mmCIF file of C-alpha atoms in Angstrom:
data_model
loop_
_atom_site.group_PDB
_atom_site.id
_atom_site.type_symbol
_atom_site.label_atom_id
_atom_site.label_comp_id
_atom_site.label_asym_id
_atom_site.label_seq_id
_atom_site.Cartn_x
_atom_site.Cartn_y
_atom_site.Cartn_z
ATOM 1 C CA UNK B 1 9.305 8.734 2.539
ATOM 2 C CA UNK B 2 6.423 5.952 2.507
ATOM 3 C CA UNK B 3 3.250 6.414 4.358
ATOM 4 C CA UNK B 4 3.958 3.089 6.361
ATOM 5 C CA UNK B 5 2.916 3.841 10.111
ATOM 6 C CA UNK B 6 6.102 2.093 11.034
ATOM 7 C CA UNK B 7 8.236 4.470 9.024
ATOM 8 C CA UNK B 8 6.467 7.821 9.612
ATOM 9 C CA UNK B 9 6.147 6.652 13.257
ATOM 10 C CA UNK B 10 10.263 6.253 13.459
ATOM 11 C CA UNK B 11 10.764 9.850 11.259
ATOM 12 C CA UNK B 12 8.183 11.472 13.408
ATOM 13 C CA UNK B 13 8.560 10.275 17.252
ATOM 14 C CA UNK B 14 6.180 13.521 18.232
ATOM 15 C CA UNK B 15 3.834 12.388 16.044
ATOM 16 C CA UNK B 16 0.042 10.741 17.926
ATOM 17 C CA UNK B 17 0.365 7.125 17.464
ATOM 18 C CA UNK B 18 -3.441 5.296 18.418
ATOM 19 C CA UNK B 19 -3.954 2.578 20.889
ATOM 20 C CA UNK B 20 -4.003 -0.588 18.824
ATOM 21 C CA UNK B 21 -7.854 -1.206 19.498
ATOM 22 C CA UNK B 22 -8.749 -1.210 15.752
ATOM 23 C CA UNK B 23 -9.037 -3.869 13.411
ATOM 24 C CA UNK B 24 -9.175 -3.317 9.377
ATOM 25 C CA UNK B 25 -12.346 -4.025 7.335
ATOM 26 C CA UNK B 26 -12.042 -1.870 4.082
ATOM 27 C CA UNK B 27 -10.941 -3.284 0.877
ATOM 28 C CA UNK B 28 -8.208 -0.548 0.778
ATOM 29 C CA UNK B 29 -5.552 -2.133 3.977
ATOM 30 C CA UNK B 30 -3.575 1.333 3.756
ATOM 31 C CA UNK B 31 -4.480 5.065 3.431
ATOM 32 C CA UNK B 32 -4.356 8.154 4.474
ATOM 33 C CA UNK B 33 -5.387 12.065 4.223
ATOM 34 C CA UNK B 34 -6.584 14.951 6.516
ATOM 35 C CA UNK B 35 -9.207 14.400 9.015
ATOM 36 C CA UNK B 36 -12.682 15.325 8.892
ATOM 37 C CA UNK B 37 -14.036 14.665 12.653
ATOM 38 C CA UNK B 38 -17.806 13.983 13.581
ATOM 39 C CA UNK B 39 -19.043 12.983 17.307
ATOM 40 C CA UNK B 40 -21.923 10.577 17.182
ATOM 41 C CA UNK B 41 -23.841 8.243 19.793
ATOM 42 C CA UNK B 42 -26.034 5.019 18.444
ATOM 43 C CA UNK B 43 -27.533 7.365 15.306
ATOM 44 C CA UNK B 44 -25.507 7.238 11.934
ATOM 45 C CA UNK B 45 -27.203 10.077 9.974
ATOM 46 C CA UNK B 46 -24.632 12.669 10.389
ATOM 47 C CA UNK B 47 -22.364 9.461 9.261
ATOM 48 C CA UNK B 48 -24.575 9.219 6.351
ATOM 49 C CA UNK B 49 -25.132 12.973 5.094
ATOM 50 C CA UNK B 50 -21.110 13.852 5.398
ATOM 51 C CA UNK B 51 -20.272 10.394 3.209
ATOM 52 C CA UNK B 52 -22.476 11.983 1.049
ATOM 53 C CA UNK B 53 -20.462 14.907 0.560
ATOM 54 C CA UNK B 54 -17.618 14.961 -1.576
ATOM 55 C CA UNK B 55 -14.920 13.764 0.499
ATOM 56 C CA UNK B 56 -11.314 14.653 -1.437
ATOM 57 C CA UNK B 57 -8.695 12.136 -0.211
ATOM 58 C CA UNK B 58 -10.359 12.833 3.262
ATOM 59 C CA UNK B 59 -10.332 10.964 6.376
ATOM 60 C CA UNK B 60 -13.674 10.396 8.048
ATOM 61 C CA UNK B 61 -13.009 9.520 12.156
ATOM 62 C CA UNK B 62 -16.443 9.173 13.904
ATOM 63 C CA UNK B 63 -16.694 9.307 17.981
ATOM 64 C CA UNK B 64 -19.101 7.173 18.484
ATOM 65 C CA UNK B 65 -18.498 7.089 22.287
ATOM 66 C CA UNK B 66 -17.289 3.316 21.492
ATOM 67 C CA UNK B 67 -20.898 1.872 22.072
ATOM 68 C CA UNK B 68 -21.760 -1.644 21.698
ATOM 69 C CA UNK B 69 -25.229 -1.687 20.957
ATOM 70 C CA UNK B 70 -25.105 -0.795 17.424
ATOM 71 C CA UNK B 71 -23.453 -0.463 13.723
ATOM 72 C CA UNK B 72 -22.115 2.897 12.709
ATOM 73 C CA UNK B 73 -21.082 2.140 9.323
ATOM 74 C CA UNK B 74 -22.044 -0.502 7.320
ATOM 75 C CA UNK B 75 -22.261 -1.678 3.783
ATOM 76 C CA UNK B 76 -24.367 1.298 2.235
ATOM 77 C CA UNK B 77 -22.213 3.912 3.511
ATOM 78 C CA UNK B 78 -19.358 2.062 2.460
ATOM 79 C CA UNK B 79 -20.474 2.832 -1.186
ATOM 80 C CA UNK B 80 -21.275 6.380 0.062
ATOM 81 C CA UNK B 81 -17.327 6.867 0.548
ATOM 82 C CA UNK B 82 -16.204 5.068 -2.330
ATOM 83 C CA UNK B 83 -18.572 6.989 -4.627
ATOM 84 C CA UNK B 84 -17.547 10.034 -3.007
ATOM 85 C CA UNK B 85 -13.742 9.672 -3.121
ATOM 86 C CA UNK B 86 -13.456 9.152 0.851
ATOM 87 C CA UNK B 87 -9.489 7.849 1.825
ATOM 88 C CA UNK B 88 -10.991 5.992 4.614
ATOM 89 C CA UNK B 89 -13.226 5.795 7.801
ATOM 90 C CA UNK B 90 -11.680 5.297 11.529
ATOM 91 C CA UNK B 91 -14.603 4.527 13.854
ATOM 92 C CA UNK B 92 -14.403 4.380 17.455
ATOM 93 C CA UNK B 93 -17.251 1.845 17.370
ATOM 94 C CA UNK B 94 -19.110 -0.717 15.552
ATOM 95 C CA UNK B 95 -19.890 -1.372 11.955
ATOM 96 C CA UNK B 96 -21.592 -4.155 10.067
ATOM 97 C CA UNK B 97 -22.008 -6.058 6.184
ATOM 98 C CA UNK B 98 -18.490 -7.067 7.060
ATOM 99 C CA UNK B 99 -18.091 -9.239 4.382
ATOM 100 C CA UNK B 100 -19.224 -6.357 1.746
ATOM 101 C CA UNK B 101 -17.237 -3.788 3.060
ATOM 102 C CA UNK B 102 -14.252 -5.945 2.612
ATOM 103 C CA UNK B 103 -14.826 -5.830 -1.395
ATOM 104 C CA UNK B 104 -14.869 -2.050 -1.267
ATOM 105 C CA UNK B 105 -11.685 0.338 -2.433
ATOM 106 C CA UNK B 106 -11.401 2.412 0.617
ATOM 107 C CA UNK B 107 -10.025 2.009 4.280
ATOM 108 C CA UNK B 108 -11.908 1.556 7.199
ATOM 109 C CA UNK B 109 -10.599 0.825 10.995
ATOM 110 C CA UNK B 110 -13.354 0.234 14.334
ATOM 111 C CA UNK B 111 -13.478 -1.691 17.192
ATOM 112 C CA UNK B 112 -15.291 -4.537 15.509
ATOM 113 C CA UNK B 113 -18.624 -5.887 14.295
ATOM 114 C CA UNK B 114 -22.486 -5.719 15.361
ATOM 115 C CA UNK B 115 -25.198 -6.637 13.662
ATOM 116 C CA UNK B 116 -27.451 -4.361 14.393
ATOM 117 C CA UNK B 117 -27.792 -0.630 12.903
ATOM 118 C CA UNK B 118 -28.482 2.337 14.710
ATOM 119 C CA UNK B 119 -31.490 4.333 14.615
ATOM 120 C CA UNK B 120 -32.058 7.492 12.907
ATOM 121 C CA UNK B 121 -33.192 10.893 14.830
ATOM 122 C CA UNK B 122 -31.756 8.712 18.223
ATOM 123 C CA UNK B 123 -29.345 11.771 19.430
ATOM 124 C CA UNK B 124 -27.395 15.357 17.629
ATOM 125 C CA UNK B 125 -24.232 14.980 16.644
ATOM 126 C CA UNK B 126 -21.393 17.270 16.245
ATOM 127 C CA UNK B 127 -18.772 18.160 12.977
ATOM 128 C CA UNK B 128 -15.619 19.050 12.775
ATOM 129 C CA UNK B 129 -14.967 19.261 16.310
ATOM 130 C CA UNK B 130 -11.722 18.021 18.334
ATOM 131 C CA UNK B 131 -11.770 14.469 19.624
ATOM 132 C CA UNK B 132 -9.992 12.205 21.179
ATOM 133 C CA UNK B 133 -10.219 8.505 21.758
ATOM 134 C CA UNK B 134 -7.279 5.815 21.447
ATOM 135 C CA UNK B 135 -4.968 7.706 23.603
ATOM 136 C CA UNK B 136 -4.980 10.228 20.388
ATOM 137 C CA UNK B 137 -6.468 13.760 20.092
ATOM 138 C CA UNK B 138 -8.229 14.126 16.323
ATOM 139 C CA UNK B 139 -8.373 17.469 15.247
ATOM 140 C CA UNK B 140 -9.763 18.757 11.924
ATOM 141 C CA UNK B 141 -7.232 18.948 8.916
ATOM 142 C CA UNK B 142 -4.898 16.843 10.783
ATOM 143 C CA UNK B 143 -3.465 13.975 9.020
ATOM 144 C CA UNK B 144 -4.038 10.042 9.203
ATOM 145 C CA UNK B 145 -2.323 7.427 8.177
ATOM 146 C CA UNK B 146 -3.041 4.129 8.717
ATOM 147 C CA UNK B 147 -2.244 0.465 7.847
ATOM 148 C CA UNK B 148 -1.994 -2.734 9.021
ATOM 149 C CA UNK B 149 0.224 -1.614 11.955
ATOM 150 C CA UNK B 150 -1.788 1.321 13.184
ATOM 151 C CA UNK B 151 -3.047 4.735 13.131
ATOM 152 C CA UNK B 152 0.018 7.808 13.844
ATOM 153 C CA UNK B 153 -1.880 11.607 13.972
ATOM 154 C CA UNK B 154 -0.037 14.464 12.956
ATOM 155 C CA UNK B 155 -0.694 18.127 12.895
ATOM 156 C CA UNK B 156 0.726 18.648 9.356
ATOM 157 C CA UNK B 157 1.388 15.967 6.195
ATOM 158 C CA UNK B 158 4.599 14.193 7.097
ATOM 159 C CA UNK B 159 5.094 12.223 3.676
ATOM 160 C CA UNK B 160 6.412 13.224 0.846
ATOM 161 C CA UNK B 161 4.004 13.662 -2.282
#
């Protein structure tokens, strides 16, 4: 089976299937792997220090509360994942260096652009905790998938290897 959202979304109708609220800004249009969660609000460094971590096919989604006063990702951190063999990044929020993000190999979905970043030390966050945004409830060493149609959530891999 492909990992097309369309396809795993018709194979798997109990599978979570995300509000379309994201738009694509990765070089890399399709991925997928398990989830790594992180709740954040206007501060990026817990962004920062797990994109720094090896990240093995992994999906990075951030909570960022959907805030528009500020970037959560941006062009830096971008090279972060791509170094560090992320999948991809889902961000409910804002990220930024639009352009460069575009010319690097690895996915990244959020609710659009802002120019300006967020500040360091701002708020805690928390890792690897449930969330849920999108009409969609993340959970830790779920899977993603996601293209140019979407995001579907399931508890277990649903594609074949």
């Amino acid at each position: 089976m492909s990992t097309a959202t369309t396809d795993l979304s018709d194979a798997h109708p109990e599978a979570q299937v995300a509000e379309p609220l994201f738009a694509d800004y990765g070089g890399r249009l399709a991925f997928h792997g398990p989830i790594k969660t992180l709740k954040v609000f206007e501060d990026n460094a817990l962004v920062r220090a797990t994109l720094e971590t090896p990240g093995e096919g992994r999906v990075l989604v951030v909570d960022g509360g959907g805030s528009t006063r500020c970037a959560l990702v941006g062009g830096l951190l971008g090279e972060l994942a791509v170094k560090n063999k992320w999948a991809g990044i889902v961000v409910f929020g804002y990220i930024r260096d639009a352009a460069e993000i575009a010319e690097q190999d690895f996915g990244l979905k959020a609710l659009g652009t802002h120019p300006r970043k967020s500040e360091k030390g701002l708020h805690s966050g928390h890792v690897d905790k449930v969330v849920t945004f999108a009409g969609v409830t993340f959970k830790p060493g779920a899977w993603l998938y996601a293209d140019l149609d979407g995001i579907v959530v399931s508890d277990s891999a649903i594609h074949k290897k």
